[in-house]
Amino acid sequence: MKFKVVLVRSDEGVSVSCPGLPGCWSQGETEQEALANIAEAVREYLAAIDDTLPGRDVREVEVAVQGAAIAAGLSTSARGSFLATPGMAAHT
């Protein structure tokens, strides 16, 4: 699983956040340390979410990003609405 992260360098080191996971951030003295720390923070963040969902019907979807369009079994039409692939309900 890959997540985009944002690094901010300062005199004190490197802080790093994961915009896709609100509140998920870390830091390190070096870029390498900050990236290792955010990887651990993401693992812990996702584990904490799992802990809040016991007994619920949870599913996973695979999403691939292609340019500006997102392909998750969905494609965008010229109007910007989504067209479902076979077996999915259409959203227009």
mmCIF file of C-alpha atoms in Angstrom:
data_model
loop_
_atom_site.group_PDB
_atom_site.id
_atom_site.type_symbol
_atom_site.label_atom_id
_atom_site.label_comp_id
_atom_site.label_asym_id
_atom_site.label_seq_id
_atom_site.Cartn_x
_atom_site.Cartn_y
_atom_site.Cartn_z
ATOM 1 C CA MET A 1 0.000 0.000 0.000
ATOM 2 C CA LYS A 2 1.368 3.415 -0.880
ATOM 3 C CA PHE A 3 0.449 6.791 0.586
ATOM 4 C CA LYS A 4 1.515 10.249 -0.491
ATOM 5 C CA VAL A 5 3.321 12.182 2.234
ATOM 6 C CA VAL A 6 4.387 15.800 2.565
ATOM 7 C CA LEU A 7 7.808 16.671 3.986
ATOM 8 C CA VAL A 8 8.631 20.006 5.590
ATOM 9 C CA ARG A 9 12.263 20.741 6.400
ATOM 10 C CA SER A 10 13.297 23.071 9.215
ATOM 11 C CA ASP A 11 16.332 23.761 11.364
ATOM 12 C CA GLU A 12 15.010 21.117 13.779
ATOM 13 C CA GLY A 13 14.723 18.304 11.210
ATOM 14 C CA VAL A 14 11.983 17.027 8.929
ATOM 15 C CA SER A 15 8.277 16.824 9.714
ATOM 16 C CA VAL A 16 6.082 14.651 7.535
ATOM 17 C CA SER A 17 2.331 14.233 7.200
ATOM 18 C CA CYS A 18 0.015 11.993 5.235
ATOM 19 C CA PRO A 19 -2.773 14.147 3.730
ATOM 20 C CA GLY A 20 -4.923 11.074 3.024
ATOM 21 C CA LEU A 21 -5.013 10.227 6.740
ATOM 22 C CA PRO A 22 -6.028 13.358 8.688
ATOM 23 C CA GLY A 23 -3.924 13.872 11.792
ATOM 24 C CA CYS A 24 -1.307 11.322 10.740
ATOM 25 C CA TRP A 25 2.119 12.920 11.007
ATOM 26 C CA SER A 26 5.600 12.288 12.334
ATOM 27 C CA GLN A 27 9.094 13.727 12.245
ATOM 28 C CA GLY A 28 12.760 12.862 12.223
ATOM 29 C CA GLU A 29 16.183 14.429 12.314
ATOM 30 C CA THR A 30 16.750 13.338 8.688
ATOM 31 C CA GLU A 31 14.483 12.678 5.699
ATOM 32 C CA GLN A 32 15.205 8.957 5.962
ATOM 33 C CA GLU A 33 14.263 8.885 9.650
ATOM 34 C CA ALA A 34 11.114 10.952 9.020
ATOM 35 C CA LEU A 35 9.999 8.580 6.229
ATOM 36 C CA ALA A 36 10.602 5.524 8.415
ATOM 37 C CA ASN A 37 8.648 7.183 11.228
ATOM 38 C CA ILE A 38 5.675 8.122 9.010
ATOM 39 C CA ALA A 39 5.516 4.552 7.696
ATOM 40 C CA GLU A 40 5.126 3.358 11.291
ATOM 41 C CA ALA A 41 2.606 6.127 12.015
ATOM 42 C CA VAL A 42 0.508 5.036 9.012
ATOM 43 C CA ARG A 43 0.549 1.404 10.199
ATOM 44 C CA GLU A 44 -0.576 2.495 13.666
ATOM 45 C CA TYR A 45 -3.232 4.835 12.234
ATOM 46 C CA LEU A 46 -4.736 2.031 10.125
ATOM 47 C CA ALA A 47 -4.618 -0.409 13.046
ATOM 48 C CA ALA A 48 -6.470 2.126 15.213
ATOM 49 C CA ILE A 49 -9.182 2.429 12.559
ATOM 50 C CA ASP A 50 -9.533 -1.372 12.467
ATOM 51 C CA ASP A 51 -10.044 -1.345 16.243
ATOM 52 C CA THR A 52 -13.067 0.961 15.858
ATOM 53 C CA LEU A 53 -14.846 -1.314 13.366
ATOM 54 C CA PRO A 54 -15.448 -4.669 15.117
ATOM 55 C CA GLY A 55 -18.604 -6.437 13.996
ATOM 56 C CA ARG A 56 -19.137 -4.181 10.981
ATOM 57 C CA ASP A 57 -19.280 -5.310 7.356
ATOM 58 C CA VAL A 58 -15.942 -3.887 6.194
ATOM 59 C CA ARG A 59 -14.714 -4.226 2.605
ATOM 60 C CA GLU A 60 -11.541 -3.214 0.812
ATOM 61 C CA VAL A 61 -11.352 -1.710 -2.654
ATOM 62 C CA GLU A 62 -8.326 -1.372 -4.883
ATOM 63 C CA VAL A 63 -7.855 2.034 -6.447
ATOM 64 C CA ALA A 64 -5.441 2.922 -9.239
ATOM 65 C CA VAL A 65 -4.789 6.552 -10.146
ATOM 66 C CA GLN A 66 -4.290 7.365 -13.822
ATOM 67 C CA GLY A 67 -3.488 11.005 -14.451
ATOM 68 C CA ALA A 68 -6.335 13.094 -13.086
ATOM 69 C CA ALA A 69 -8.926 10.300 -13.355
ATOM 70 C CA ILE A 70 -9.340 7.697 -10.654
ATOM 71 C CA ALA A 71 -9.877 4.111 -11.771
ATOM 72 C CA ALA A 72 -11.534 2.025 -9.091
ATOM 73 C CA GLY A 73 -13.762 0.078 -11.377
ATOM 74 C CA LEU A 74 -15.127 3.498 -12.361
ATOM 75 C CA SER A 75 -14.388 5.718 -15.314
ATOM 76 C CA THR A 76 -15.254 9.379 -15.738
ATOM 77 C CA SER A 77 -17.419 10.576 -18.590
ATOM 78 C CA ALA A 78 -16.946 13.887 -20.383
ATOM 79 C CA ARG A 79 -19.505 15.451 -17.996
ATOM 80 C CA GLY A 80 -17.479 14.351 -14.947
ATOM 81 C CA SER A 81 -20.034 11.850 -13.662
ATOM 82 C CA PHE A 82 -19.015 8.283 -13.003
ATOM 83 C CA LEU A 83 -19.878 5.312 -15.187
ATOM 84 C CA ALA A 84 -19.870 1.959 -13.465
ATOM 85 C CA THR A 85 -18.142 -1.082 -14.869
ATOM 86 C CA PRO A 86 -20.222 -4.251 -15.368
ATOM 87 C CA GLY A 87 -21.780 -5.448 -12.130
ATOM 88 C CA MET A 88 -21.777 -1.987 -10.519
ATOM 89 C CA ALA A 89 -24.627 0.491 -10.224
ATOM 90 C CA ALA A 90 -24.152 3.649 -12.267
ATOM 91 C CA HIS A 91 -23.828 7.061 -10.641
ATOM 92 C CA THR A 92 -24.566 10.030 -12.893
#
